[in-house]
Short mmCIF file of C-alpha atoms in Angstrom, two decimals:
data_model
loop_
_atom_site.label_atom_id
_atom_site.label_comp_id
_atom_site.label_asym_id
_atom_site.label_seq_id
_atom_site.Cartn_x
_atom_site.Cartn_y
_atom_site.Cartn_z
CA MET A 246 -0.68 24.44 -9.35
CA ARG A 247 -3.62 23.10 -7.39
CA ASP A 248 -2.80 21.97 -3.89
CA TRP A 249 -4.40 18.51 -4.30
CA LEU A 250 -2.08 17.92 -7.24
CA ILE A 251 0.94 18.79 -5.10
CA PHE A 252 -0.18 16.24 -2.50
CA ALA A 253 -0.88 13.60 -5.18
CA CYS A 254 2.58 14.14 -6.69
CA GLY A 255 3.96 13.79 -3.16
CA GLY A 256 2.18 10.44 -2.85
CA ILE A 257 3.62 9.21 -6.16
CA LEU A 258 7.12 10.38 -5.23
CA PHE A 259 7.16 9.11 -1.62
CA TRP A 260 5.71 5.66 -2.46
CA GLY A 261 7.88 5.35 -5.54
CA LEU A 262 10.96 6.16 -3.44
CA PHE A 263 9.70 3.74 -0.74
CA GLY A 264 10.01 0.85 -3.21
CA PHE A 265 13.47 1.99 -4.21
CA THR A 266 14.92 2.53 -0.68
CA SER A 267 13.47 -0.87 0.38
CA LYS A 268 15.51 -2.50 -2.34
CA LEU A 269 18.62 -0.52 -1.30
CA ALA A 270 18.22 -1.69 2.33
CA THR A 271 18.14 -5.34 1.24
CA THR A 272 21.08 -4.95 -1.16
CA GLU A 273 23.07 -3.39 1.72
CA GLY A 274 22.59 -6.60 3.70
CA MET A 275 19.55 -6.15 5.94
CA ASP A 276 17.23 -9.20 6.02
CA TYR A 277 13.65 -8.62 4.96
CA LEU A 278 12.07 -9.33 8.36
CA THR A 279 14.32 -6.87 10.20
CA LEU A 280 13.57 -4.33 7.46
CA ASN A 281 9.86 -5.01 7.96
CA PHE A 282 10.12 -4.32 11.70
CA VAL A 283 12.25 -1.16 11.37
CA GLY A 284 10.12 0.19 8.51
CA SER A 285 6.82 -0.62 10.29
CA SER A 286 8.02 1.07 13.48
CA VAL A 287 8.87 4.31 11.68
CA LEU A 288 5.63 4.10 9.69
CA MET A 289 3.74 3.70 12.97
CA LEU A 290 5.39 6.80 14.46
CA THR A 291 4.65 8.81 11.29
CA SER A 292 1.01 7.68 11.16
CA LEU A 293 0.42 8.36 14.86
CA THR A 294 2.00 11.82 14.52
CA ALA A 295 -0.22 12.65 11.53
CA TRP A 296 -3.27 11.43 13.41
CA ALA A 297 -2.39 13.42 16.55
CA VAL A 298 -1.70 16.61 14.55
CA SER A 299 -4.97 16.25 12.68
CA ALA A 300 -6.98 16.82 15.85
CA ARG A 301 -10.32 17.20 14.08
CA ARG A 302 -10.04 13.58 12.96
CA ALA A 303 -9.28 12.28 16.43
CA PRO A 304 -11.64 9.49 17.42
CA ARG A 305 -14.15 10.04 20.14
CA ASN A 306 -15.72 6.98 21.73
CA GLN A 307 -14.36 4.77 18.97
CA ARG A 308 -15.90 1.34 19.39
CA TRP A 309 -13.75 -1.65 20.25
CA SER A 310 -15.14 -3.69 17.35
CA GLU A 311 -13.81 -1.06 14.92
CA ILE A 312 -10.48 -0.78 16.73
CA ASN A 313 -10.04 -4.57 16.63
CA LEU A 314 -10.83 -4.61 12.92
CA ALA A 315 -8.26 -1.87 12.30
CA LEU A 316 -5.67 -3.80 14.32
CA ALA A 317 -6.46 -6.96 12.31
CA GLY A 318 -6.06 -4.91 9.14
CA GLY A 319 -2.70 -3.73 10.42
CA ALA A 320 -1.59 -7.32 11.08
CA LEU A 321 -2.49 -8.25 7.49
CA SER A 322 -0.66 -5.18 6.24
CA GLY A 323 2.40 -6.18 8.28
CA LEU A 324 2.37 -9.69 6.79
CA GLY A 325 1.93 -8.19 3.31
CA GLN A 326 4.79 -5.77 3.80
CA GLY A 327 7.01 -8.61 5.09
CA ALA A 328 6.23 -10.60 1.94
CA PHE A 329 6.88 -7.45 -0.16
CA PHE A 330 10.33 -7.00 1.36
CA GLY A 331 10.96 -10.76 0.97
CA ALA A 332 10.17 -10.47 -2.73
CA LEU A 333 12.44 -7.41 -3.03
CA GLU A 334 15.28 -9.33 -1.35
CA ARG A 335 15.00 -12.06 -4.00
CA GLY A 336 13.85 -10.28 -7.15
CA PRO A 337 14.30 -7.03 -9.11
CA ALA A 338 12.48 -3.95 -7.76
CA ALA A 339 11.46 -3.04 -11.31
CA LEU A 340 9.26 -6.18 -11.39
CA VAL A 341 8.30 -6.66 -7.72
CA VAL A 342 6.89 -3.16 -7.10
CA PRO A 343 4.55 -3.05 -10.15
CA LEU A 344 3.37 -6.63 -9.49
CA CYS A 345 2.60 -5.95 -5.80
CA ALA A 346 0.79 -2.73 -6.75
CA LEU A 347 -1.96 -4.95 -8.17
CA TYR A 348 -3.27 -5.89 -4.71
CA PRO A 349 -6.48 -3.78 -5.15
CA ALA A 350 -7.67 -6.56 -7.51
CA VAL A 351 -7.95 -8.87 -4.47
CA THR A 352 -9.79 -6.20 -2.44
CA ILE A 353 -12.19 -5.56 -5.32
CA ALA A 354 -12.81 -9.30 -5.81
CA LEU A 355 -13.52 -9.75 -2.08
CA SER A 356 -15.80 -6.70 -2.00
CA PHE A 357 -17.65 -8.11 -5.00
CA ALA A 358 -18.00 -11.55 -3.39
CA PHE A 359 -18.81 -10.63 0.21
CA LEU A 360 -20.11 -7.04 0.18
CA HIS A 361 -21.97 -7.52 -3.13
CA GLU A 362 -20.47 -4.33 -4.53
CA LYS A 363 -20.92 -3.78 -8.25
CA LEU A 364 -17.95 -3.77 -10.58
CA SER A 365 -17.67 -1.20 -13.34
CA ARG A 366 -16.75 -2.38 -16.83
CA ARG A 367 -13.31 -0.79 -16.40
CA GLN A 368 -12.72 -2.68 -13.16
CA LYS A 369 -13.69 -6.00 -14.76
CA LEU A 370 -11.28 -5.30 -17.60
CA ALA A 371 -8.61 -4.25 -15.09
CA ILE A 372 -8.93 -7.55 -13.21
CA GLY A 373 -8.44 -9.40 -16.51
CA LEU A 374 -5.37 -7.23 -17.22
CA THR A 375 -4.09 -7.90 -13.69
CA LEU A 376 -4.26 -11.65 -14.23
CA ALA A 377 -2.54 -11.30 -17.61
CA ALA A 378 0.18 -9.06 -16.16
CA GLY A 379 0.71 -11.38 -13.19
CA LEU A 380 1.05 -14.35 -15.56
CA VAL A 381 3.55 -12.54 -17.81
CA LEU A 382 5.71 -11.33 -14.90
CA SER A 383 5.61 -14.53 -12.87
CA THR A 384 6.63 -16.89 -15.65
CA GLN A 385 9.95 -15.17 -16.32
CA MET B 326 9.36 -23.09 -12.36
CA ILE B 327 8.09 -20.11 -10.40
CA ALA B 328 10.86 -17.96 -8.92
CA GLY B 329 10.97 -17.49 -5.13
CA TRP B 330 10.34 -13.75 -5.37
CA VAL B 331 7.10 -14.39 -7.28
CA LEU B 332 5.70 -16.48 -4.41
CA PHE B 333 6.53 -13.68 -1.96
CA ALA B 334 4.96 -11.13 -4.32
CA LEU B 335 1.77 -13.22 -4.60
CA ALA B 336 1.64 -13.51 -0.78
CA CYS B 337 2.04 -9.72 -0.61
CA VAL B 338 -0.80 -9.15 -3.10
CA THR B 339 -3.03 -11.51 -1.07
CA PHE B 340 -2.27 -9.99 2.36
CA TRP B 341 -2.48 -6.39 1.13
CA GLY B 342 -5.69 -7.24 -0.75
CA LEU B 343 -7.16 -8.63 2.51
CA TRP B 344 -5.87 -5.53 4.35
CA GLY B 345 -7.73 -3.33 1.86
CA PHE B 346 -10.89 -5.37 2.42
CA VAL B 347 -10.66 -5.15 6.21
CA GLY B 348 -9.94 -1.43 5.89
CA LYS B 349 -13.08 -1.08 3.81
CA LEU B 350 -15.12 -2.93 6.46
CA THR B 351 -13.70 -0.67 9.18
CA MET B 352 -14.31 2.59 7.33
CA ASN B 353 -17.80 1.43 6.32
CA ARG B 354 -18.49 1.42 10.07
CA GLY B 355 -17.49 5.07 10.30
CA MET B 356 -13.79 5.13 11.17
CA SER B 357 -11.85 7.90 9.39
CA TYR B 358 -8.92 7.22 7.03
CA LEU B 359 -6.31 8.72 9.34
CA THR B 360 -7.62 6.94 12.42
CA PHE B 361 -7.58 3.64 10.54
CA ALA B 362 -4.02 4.33 9.33
CA ALA B 363 -2.86 5.16 12.88
CA ILE B 364 -4.49 2.19 14.63
CA SER B 365 -3.60 -0.33 11.91
CA SER B 366 0.03 0.84 12.04
CA LEU B 367 0.12 -0.41 15.66
CA GLY B 368 -1.06 -3.87 14.53
CA MET B 369 1.42 -3.74 11.65
CA ALA B 370 4.46 -2.99 13.84
CA ALA B 371 3.41 -5.60 16.41
CA THR B 372 3.03 -8.25 13.69
CA ALA B 373 6.39 -7.34 12.18
CA LEU B 374 8.03 -7.70 15.62
CA ILE B 375 6.35 -11.05 16.37
CA VAL B 376 7.24 -12.56 12.97
CA MET B 377 10.83 -11.32 13.25
CA LEU B 378 11.22 -12.81 16.75
CA MET B 379 9.55 -16.11 15.73
CA VAL B 380 11.77 -16.58 12.68
CA GLY B 381 14.80 -15.26 14.56
CA ALA B 382 16.19 -13.40 11.61
CA PHE B 383 18.40 -10.50 12.64
CA ARG B 384 20.76 -9.42 9.92
CA SER B 385 21.04 -5.68 10.03
CA GLY B 386 23.74 -5.48 7.35
CA SER B 387 25.68 -2.25 6.93
CA ALA B 388 24.95 1.07 8.65
CA ALA B 389 23.64 2.27 5.29
CA SER B 390 21.04 -0.51 5.25
CA PHE B 391 19.72 0.69 8.63
CA GLY B 392 19.51 4.23 7.29
CA PHE B 393 17.64 3.02 4.21
CA ALA B 394 15.26 1.01 6.43
CA LEU B 395 14.45 4.11 8.52
CA LEU B 396 13.99 6.12 5.33
CA THR B 397 11.71 3.39 3.93
CA GLY B 398 9.35 3.64 6.91
CA LEU B 399 9.37 7.44 6.78
CA LEU B 400 8.61 7.48 3.04
CA ALA B 401 5.74 5.00 3.49
CA GLY B 402 4.28 7.25 6.21
CA LEU B 403 4.74 10.44 4.17
CA GLY B 404 3.14 8.68 1.20
CA ILE B 405 0.06 7.92 3.30
CA ILE B 406 -0.15 11.52 4.55
CA ALA B 407 0.27 12.94 1.02
CA PHE B 408 -2.32 10.51 -0.38
CA TYR B 409 -4.95 11.37 2.23
CA GLY B 410 -4.04 15.07 1.91
CA ALA B 411 -4.75 14.85 -1.83
CA LEU B 412 -8.01 12.97 -1.21
CA GLU B 413 -9.09 15.65 1.25
CA ARG B 414 -8.54 18.42 -1.31
CA GLY B 415 -9.37 16.76 -4.64
CA ARG B 416 -11.74 14.23 -6.15
CA ALA B 417 -10.98 10.55 -5.50
CA ALA B 418 -11.80 9.76 -9.15
CA ILE B 419 -8.72 11.75 -10.18
CA VAL B 420 -6.43 11.38 -7.17
CA VAL B 421 -6.60 7.58 -6.77
CA PRO B 422 -5.71 6.64 -10.39
CA LEU B 423 -2.99 9.30 -10.45
CA VAL B 424 -1.27 8.05 -7.29
CA ALA B 425 -1.55 4.46 -8.59
CA LEU B 426 1.26 5.41 -10.98
CA TYR B 427 3.85 5.39 -8.16
CA PRO B 428 5.48 2.09 -9.35
CA ALA B 429 6.70 4.05 -12.38
CA VAL B 430 9.00 6.06 -10.06
CA THR B 431 10.50 2.86 -8.58
CA LEU B 432 10.83 1.41 -12.08
CA ILE B 433 12.72 4.43 -13.43
CA LEU B 434 15.06 4.55 -10.40
CA SER B 435 15.72 0.78 -10.47
CA VAL B 436 16.56 0.73 -14.16
CA THR B 437 18.67 3.91 -14.15
CA LEU B 438 20.45 3.66 -10.76
CA LEU B 439 20.48 -0.08 -9.98
CA HIS B 440 20.90 -1.04 -13.66
CA GLU B 441 18.19 -3.71 -13.45
CA ARG B 442 17.53 -5.17 -16.88
CA LEU B 443 14.14 -6.05 -18.27
CA SER B 444 13.24 -8.36 -21.14
CA ARG B 445 10.75 -7.17 -23.75
CA LEU B 446 8.11 -9.47 -22.25
CA GLN B 447 8.76 -8.13 -18.75
CA GLY B 448 8.43 -4.59 -20.14
CA LEU B 449 5.05 -5.61 -21.57
CA GLY B 450 4.06 -7.08 -18.20
CA ILE B 451 4.98 -3.85 -16.40
CA ALA B 452 3.04 -1.77 -18.92
CA LEU B 453 0.03 -4.01 -18.27
CA THR B 454 0.38 -3.60 -14.50
CA LEU B 455 0.52 0.20 -14.74
CA VAL B 456 -2.57 0.30 -16.95
CA ALA B 457 -4.35 -2.20 -14.69
CA ALA B 458 -3.39 -0.28 -11.52
CA VAL B 459 -4.91 2.92 -12.88
CA MET B 460 -8.04 1.11 -14.09
CA LEU B 461 -8.48 -0.77 -10.80
CA SER B 462 -8.87 2.53 -9.02
CA ASP B 463 -11.87 3.41 -11.19
CA GLU B 464 -14.28 5.44 -9.10
CA SER B 465 -16.45 6.59 -11.97
CA SER B 466 -19.27 4.22 -11.10
CA ALA B 467 -19.62 5.58 -7.60
CA GLU B 468 -20.12 8.88 -5.87
CA THR B 469 -16.73 10.34 -5.26
CA PRO B 470 -16.95 12.92 -2.50
CA LYS B 471 -13.91 14.56 -0.97
CA VAL B 472 -12.73 12.97 2.26
CA SER B 473 -13.69 16.18 4.05
CA ASP B 474 -17.28 15.61 2.88
CA LEU B 475 -17.42 12.14 4.41
CA PRO B 476 -18.91 11.59 7.85
CA GLU B 477 -16.12 11.59 10.41
CA ARG B 478 -17.42 8.75 12.46
CA ARG B 479 -20.55 7.01 13.55
CA ASP B 480 -21.69 7.67 17.08
CA ALA B 481 -20.92 4.90 19.50
CA SER B 482 -23.95 2.93 20.37
#
């Protein structure tokens, strides 16, 4: 088995389990904002450890403008994760996780609008499917 | 009438979509994936703390819920490491659509272990999301180098 496939399967498994354990934490009584803080703190420790271990990727003279952008990105990610856990607290994981996995449609739309990136035919079709899926799942 | 969870899910899609866009802007300027993940995790934890303190919601629930919360953070971090590890070793055109299938794992576990029930229409909606998630990660129109082939960073000016 190729090693990239092992890592990719790890990604599928870990993120798939992440959605499931999030739901378990809320069903066991933790509120979604506390879950967001605890989960984000552990995620931060894991990410910083991975970054420190991977010494060849350590930043040298990283510019403040880039660091500030990354921090702003993190703030948005924190708000998104809080909303994700809020949705899990109120709705079934089987619907919330697939629906929230459609967030790349927003990134692609913004990249198209502001960075003037080109969309492939598949991506255009996928955005249409995303809207259709969102409509079907949200009107239940 | 739109259910409350749908509004939260739409907020999540919006914020994570914006996060992806800001991440793109940052990495376009030369920051590596892992550096972005590490620095943004600081902003993420700080935001989570501020929002929690502002709203004043502290309901830790059972000891099991705390254990699941810790496990949730660890799994999210391991997912990031595995994803970037795969990108470093394989082609993004294959890795990204493959990893986009992760909601299927949650779906299977939720239906089998939590006994969540889905209507036929909801099943159709989920099938559409899985297809859309894989198609959204289409990299065929662009060059898809390995992460290790990408420039590590741009020199500070």
